[in-house]
Amino acid sequence: MDLEIVFSDVDGTLLNSEHKMLDGTKYAIQKLHEKDIPFVIISARSPSGIYPILEENGFSCPIICYSGALILDENKNTVYSSGFNREIAEKVISFIEKENFDCCWNLYSGDNWIVKDKSDERVITEENIVKTEAARGSVESLSIDAKIGKILCICNPEKTDEIEDKIKKSFPDLSVVKSFHTMIEIMAPGITKGSAVLELCRLWNIDVKRAAAFGDNFNDVEMLEVVGFPFLMENAPDELKQRFKTITDSNNDEGIYKALVKIGAI
């Protein structure tokens, strides 16, 4: 088959439930590299939340961060960057705090991760998962011309849908999406993983219909919709399984490796 590029989400997709990469996945990435087929990590994470994965597993590749707001090539050069300004970030965070949502907000700009309370257990858990540390601060900690990649809300799972709905209604121009049962990502207008896939394929003159993508959650939907070879992980929510026909095995059962073998890519 004429596969030209492969995109993969991280949590629940590239990594198993213990946040490790399986041997078959590593083998698949190596084989893609040998065929000069780019493998691109695409995640809601920041750069510093992705690079430890590459270091731990001994390879480099382009990365797409903040669900599409920032694209870096394999040499860590910025290929594309988008975001919203500090004024909008202030309005969003003020709204979150005024509504007294059962969540903690996380602000990302460049590779800065700012939180209000570093002792919050939800922040500590996230730090342990992504293997990087947040800094205590506020929107005012950033320069006036800073570009915000995203605001992340880590929520009480019983309140996530309600919080997402209220943020969407109050900020209809922003891109707001649930990425996990406890997480809501807030980005600039039009920013999705799908928009980033289209942008990178355009820049590299790649036919998006010859792209494969792997994902497991709601913030992967746009990406899976635009590529020619979309694969939803078995561990995805049932709602998404009703929308996509090509379902591969779970992130704990070599879903990426098996799908690439099945379509003859490796």
Short mmCIF file of C-alpha atoms in Angstrom, two decimals:
data_model
loop_
_atom_site.label_atom_id
_atom_site.label_comp_id
_atom_site.label_asym_id
_atom_site.label_seq_id
_atom_site.Cartn_x
_atom_site.Cartn_y
_atom_site.Cartn_z
CA MET A 1 0.00 0.00 0.00
CA ASP A 2 1.11 3.61 -0.53
CA LEU A 3 1.11 4.82 3.07
CA GLU A 4 3.01 8.11 3.35
CA ILE A 5 2.72 9.12 7.02
CA VAL A 6 1.43 7.78 10.36
CA PHE A 7 0.00 9.87 13.22
CA SER A 8 -0.49 8.52 16.72
CA ASP A 9 -2.10 9.86 19.86
CA VAL A 10 -0.17 9.16 23.08
CA ASP A 11 -2.28 8.33 26.13
CA GLY A 12 -4.50 5.32 25.57
CA THR A 13 -2.94 4.74 22.14
CA LEU A 14 0.86 4.86 21.80
CA LEU A 15 1.32 4.03 25.48
CA ASN A 16 -0.33 1.20 27.39
CA SER A 17 -2.25 1.64 30.64
CA GLU A 18 1.06 1.69 32.54
CA HIS A 19 2.24 4.58 30.32
CA LYS A 20 4.81 2.36 28.59
CA MET A 21 5.39 1.65 24.90
CA LEU A 22 4.95 -1.99 23.91
CA ASP A 23 7.66 -3.90 22.03
CA GLY A 24 5.48 -4.34 18.95
CA THR A 25 4.85 -0.60 18.78
CA LYS A 26 8.59 0.10 18.94
CA TYR A 27 9.19 -2.45 16.18
CA ALA A 28 6.49 -0.86 14.02
CA ILE A 29 8.02 2.60 14.40
CA GLN A 30 11.45 1.21 13.48
CA LYS A 31 10.06 -0.45 10.35
CA LEU A 32 8.28 2.75 9.30
CA HIS A 33 11.57 4.62 9.72
CA GLU A 34 13.35 2.07 7.53
CA LYS A 35 10.74 2.73 4.82
CA ASP A 36 11.10 6.53 5.20
CA ILE A 37 7.49 6.80 6.35
CA PRO A 38 7.28 9.59 8.97
CA PHE A 39 5.82 8.64 12.34
CA VAL A 40 4.31 11.66 14.08
CA ILE A 41 3.20 11.82 17.70
CA ILE A 42 0.10 13.99 18.12
CA SER A 43 -1.10 14.73 21.62
CA ALA A 44 -2.75 17.19 23.96
CA ARG A 45 0.53 17.09 25.90
CA SER A 46 3.19 19.81 25.91
CA PRO A 47 6.61 19.23 24.28
CA SER A 48 8.18 18.46 27.67
CA GLY A 49 5.43 15.88 28.21
CA ILE A 50 6.31 14.10 24.95
CA TYR A 51 10.10 14.22 24.72
CA PRO A 52 10.65 11.87 27.71
CA ILE A 53 8.78 9.20 25.70
CA LEU A 54 11.22 9.60 22.81
CA GLU A 55 14.23 9.57 25.13
CA GLU A 56 13.03 6.52 27.02
CA ASN A 57 12.42 4.57 23.81
CA GLY A 58 15.44 5.74 21.83
CA PHE A 59 13.96 7.44 18.79
CA SER A 60 13.08 10.90 17.48
CA CYS A 61 10.17 12.07 15.38
CA PRO A 62 8.06 15.16 14.66
CA ILE A 63 5.54 15.98 17.37
CA ILE A 64 2.22 17.83 17.42
CA CYS A 65 1.35 19.30 20.82
CA TYR A 66 -1.64 20.91 22.50
CA SER A 67 -4.05 18.94 20.29
CA GLY A 68 -2.78 20.74 17.20
CA ALA A 69 -1.66 24.19 18.35
CA LEU A 70 2.08 23.51 18.03
CA ILE A 71 4.02 21.41 15.50
CA LEU A 72 7.74 20.69 15.97
CA ASP A 73 9.95 18.74 13.56
CA GLU A 74 12.26 15.93 14.69
CA ASN A 75 14.98 18.52 15.37
CA LYS A 76 12.66 20.46 17.70
CA ASN A 77 12.22 23.33 15.25
CA THR A 78 8.80 25.01 15.18
CA VAL A 79 6.90 24.17 12.01
CA TYR A 80 3.58 25.70 13.02
CA SER A 81 2.27 27.56 16.06
CA SER A 82 -1.13 28.91 17.03
CA GLY A 83 -2.85 29.95 20.23
CA PHE A 84 -4.86 32.64 21.96
CA ASN A 85 -3.71 35.73 23.80
CA ARG A 86 -3.38 36.41 27.52
CA GLU A 87 -6.60 38.45 27.62
CA ILE A 88 -8.66 35.48 26.45
CA ALA A 89 -6.85 33.17 28.87
CA GLU A 90 -7.68 35.54 31.72
CA LYS A 91 -11.38 35.50 30.76
CA VAL A 92 -11.50 31.70 30.58
CA ILE A 93 -9.74 31.17 33.90
CA SER A 94 -11.82 33.86 35.57
CA PHE A 95 -14.96 32.10 34.34
CA ILE A 96 -13.73 28.70 35.61
CA GLU A 97 -13.00 30.14 39.06
CA LYS A 98 -16.19 32.20 39.23
CA GLU A 99 -18.29 29.13 38.43
CA ASN A 100 -16.40 27.23 41.13
CA PHE A 101 -16.11 24.17 38.90
CA ASP A 102 -14.90 20.94 40.47
CA CYS A 103 -11.66 21.02 38.52
CA CYS A 104 -8.18 22.49 38.47
CA TRP A 105 -6.96 24.60 35.55
CA ASN A 106 -3.60 24.20 33.83
CA LEU A 107 -2.19 26.88 31.52
CA TYR A 108 0.31 26.04 28.75
CA SER A 109 2.36 28.56 26.78
CA GLY A 110 5.36 27.43 24.73
CA ASP A 111 6.76 24.78 27.03
CA ASN A 112 5.61 26.50 30.23
CA TRP A 113 3.05 24.70 32.40
CA ILE A 114 1.43 26.97 34.98
CA VAL A 115 -0.99 25.91 37.72
CA LYS A 116 -2.61 27.70 40.64
CA ASP A 117 -1.87 25.00 43.23
CA LYS A 118 1.06 22.61 42.82
CA SER A 119 -0.13 20.61 45.83
CA ASP A 120 -3.38 19.64 44.09
CA GLU A 121 -3.40 15.85 43.79
CA ARG A 122 -4.67 16.11 40.22
CA VAL A 123 -1.63 18.18 39.25
CA ILE A 124 0.72 15.78 41.03
CA THR A 125 -0.82 12.82 39.21
CA GLU A 126 -0.42 14.58 35.85
CA GLU A 127 3.21 15.44 36.68
CA ASN A 128 3.93 11.78 37.38
CA ILE A 129 2.32 10.69 34.10
CA VAL A 130 4.02 13.20 31.79
CA LYS A 131 7.31 13.20 33.74
CA THR A 132 7.65 16.97 33.95
CA GLU A 133 6.83 19.57 36.58
CA ALA A 134 4.32 22.37 36.64
CA ALA A 135 5.13 25.85 37.99
CA ARG A 136 2.92 27.72 40.41
CA GLY A 137 1.63 30.98 38.95
CA SER A 138 -1.14 32.78 37.11
CA VAL A 139 -1.88 34.20 33.68
CA GLU A 140 -0.01 37.33 34.78
CA SER A 141 3.12 35.17 35.11
CA LEU A 142 3.32 35.24 31.30
CA SER A 143 4.44 38.17 29.17
CA ILE A 144 1.69 40.36 27.79
CA ASP A 145 2.32 39.08 24.26
CA ALA A 146 2.52 35.39 25.23
CA LYS A 147 0.73 32.86 23.03
CA ILE A 148 -1.28 30.30 25.02
CA GLY A 149 -1.33 26.84 23.47
CA LYS A 150 -4.13 25.54 25.65
CA ILE A 151 -5.88 25.55 28.99
CA LEU A 152 -6.48 22.11 30.48
CA CYS A 153 -9.18 21.44 33.07
CA ILE A 154 -8.68 18.29 35.13
CA CYS A 155 -12.15 17.55 36.47
CA ASN A 156 -14.17 15.40 38.79
CA PRO A 157 -15.20 12.68 36.27
CA GLU A 158 -18.84 13.04 37.32
CA LYS A 159 -18.73 16.74 36.38
CA THR A 160 -16.61 16.71 33.20
CA ASP A 161 -19.50 16.72 30.71
CA GLU A 162 -21.31 19.48 32.58
CA ILE A 163 -18.18 21.63 32.79
CA GLU A 164 -17.40 21.05 29.11
CA ASP A 165 -20.92 22.09 28.12
CA LYS A 166 -20.81 25.31 30.14
CA ILE A 167 -17.38 26.32 28.80
CA LYS A 168 -18.51 25.65 25.23
CA LYS A 169 -21.61 27.80 25.69
CA SER A 170 -19.67 30.65 27.27
CA PHE A 171 -16.78 30.56 24.76
CA PRO A 172 -18.33 29.34 21.49
CA ASP A 173 -15.45 30.65 19.38
CA LEU A 174 -12.81 28.56 21.17
CA SER A 175 -12.04 24.91 20.44
CA VAL A 176 -13.23 22.96 23.51
CA VAL A 177 -13.05 19.17 23.62
CA LYS A 178 -13.03 16.34 26.15
CA SER A 179 -9.82 14.32 25.80
CA PHE A 180 -10.37 11.94 28.73
CA HIS A 181 -13.15 11.28 31.21
CA THR A 182 -11.47 13.80 33.56
CA MET A 183 -9.96 16.23 31.05
CA ILE A 184 -11.15 19.17 28.94
CA GLU A 185 -8.82 20.88 26.47
CA ILE A 186 -9.42 24.54 25.52
CA MET A 187 -7.59 25.83 22.43
CA ALA A 188 -7.73 28.68 19.93
CA PRO A 189 -10.54 28.73 17.34
CA GLY A 190 -10.24 26.03 14.72
CA ILE A 191 -7.47 24.12 16.48
CA THR A 192 -7.98 20.36 16.42
CA LYS A 193 -5.78 17.35 15.79
CA GLY A 194 -7.46 17.15 12.39
CA SER A 195 -6.47 20.70 11.47
CA ALA A 196 -2.86 19.95 12.46
CA VAL A 197 -2.79 16.77 10.37
CA LEU A 198 -4.03 18.71 7.36
CA GLU A 199 -1.50 21.48 7.95
CA LEU A 200 1.49 19.14 8.24
CA CYS A 201 0.42 17.13 5.19
CA ARG A 202 0.09 20.39 3.26
CA LEU A 203 3.53 21.59 4.33
CA TRP A 204 5.15 18.27 3.43
CA ASN A 205 3.14 17.81 0.23
CA ILE A 206 1.61 14.55 1.47
CA ASP A 207 -1.81 13.30 0.37
CA VAL A 208 -3.83 13.07 3.59
CA LYS A 209 -5.70 10.13 2.10
CA ARG A 210 -2.40 8.26 2.28
CA ALA A 211 -2.09 9.02 5.99
CA ALA A 212 -2.92 6.66 8.85
CA ALA A 213 -3.94 7.81 12.32
CA PHE A 214 -4.49 6.12 15.66
CA GLY A 215 -6.58 7.51 18.50
CA ASP A 216 -8.78 6.52 21.40
CA ASN A 217 -10.81 9.52 22.53
CA PHE A 218 -13.04 12.43 21.59
CA ASN A 219 -10.21 14.84 20.79
CA ASP A 220 -8.99 12.35 18.16
CA VAL A 221 -12.23 12.41 16.16
CA GLU A 222 -11.30 15.19 13.71
CA MET A 223 -7.95 13.53 13.03
CA LEU A 224 -9.54 10.16 12.34
CA GLU A 225 -12.09 11.79 10.06
CA VAL A 226 -9.57 13.44 7.73
CA VAL A 227 -7.05 10.62 7.12
CA GLY A 228 -7.41 7.80 4.62
CA PHE A 229 -6.61 5.08 7.16
CA PRO A 230 -8.21 5.86 10.54
CA PHE A 231 -7.87 3.41 13.41
CA LEU A 232 -9.78 3.66 16.66
CA MET A 233 -8.34 1.73 19.61
CA GLU A 234 -10.44 -1.01 21.20
CA ASN A 235 -10.20 0.81 24.54
CA ALA A 236 -12.05 3.83 23.12
CA PRO A 237 -15.47 4.87 24.48
CA ASP A 238 -18.41 2.90 23.07
CA GLU A 239 -19.88 6.08 21.62
CA LEU A 240 -16.88 6.41 19.31
CA LYS A 241 -17.02 2.75 18.32
CA GLN A 242 -20.41 3.49 16.79
CA ARG A 243 -18.83 6.16 14.58
CA PHE A 244 -15.73 4.39 13.24
CA LYS A 245 -15.62 1.04 11.43
CA THR A 246 -11.88 0.39 11.62
CA ILE A 247 -11.25 -0.61 15.23
CA THR A 248 -7.89 -2.12 16.10
CA ASP A 249 -6.85 -3.89 19.30
CA SER A 250 -6.33 -1.96 22.51
CA ASN A 251 -3.28 -0.02 23.66
CA ASN A 252 -2.50 -2.97 25.92
CA ASP A 253 -2.64 -5.47 23.07
CA GLU A 254 -0.42 -4.05 20.31
CA GLY A 255 -3.22 -2.23 18.48
CA ILE A 256 -0.86 -0.02 16.46
CA TYR A 257 1.44 -2.85 15.40
CA LYS A 258 -1.44 -5.14 14.42
CA ALA A 259 -3.21 -2.49 12.35
CA LEU A 260 -0.06 -1.57 10.41
CA VAL A 261 0.63 -5.24 9.71
CA LYS A 262 -2.96 -5.75 8.59
CA ILE A 263 -2.78 -2.98 5.98
CA GLY A 264 0.67 -4.09 4.81
CA ALA A 265 2.51 -0.98 5.99
CA ILE A 266 5.17 -2.99 7.84
#
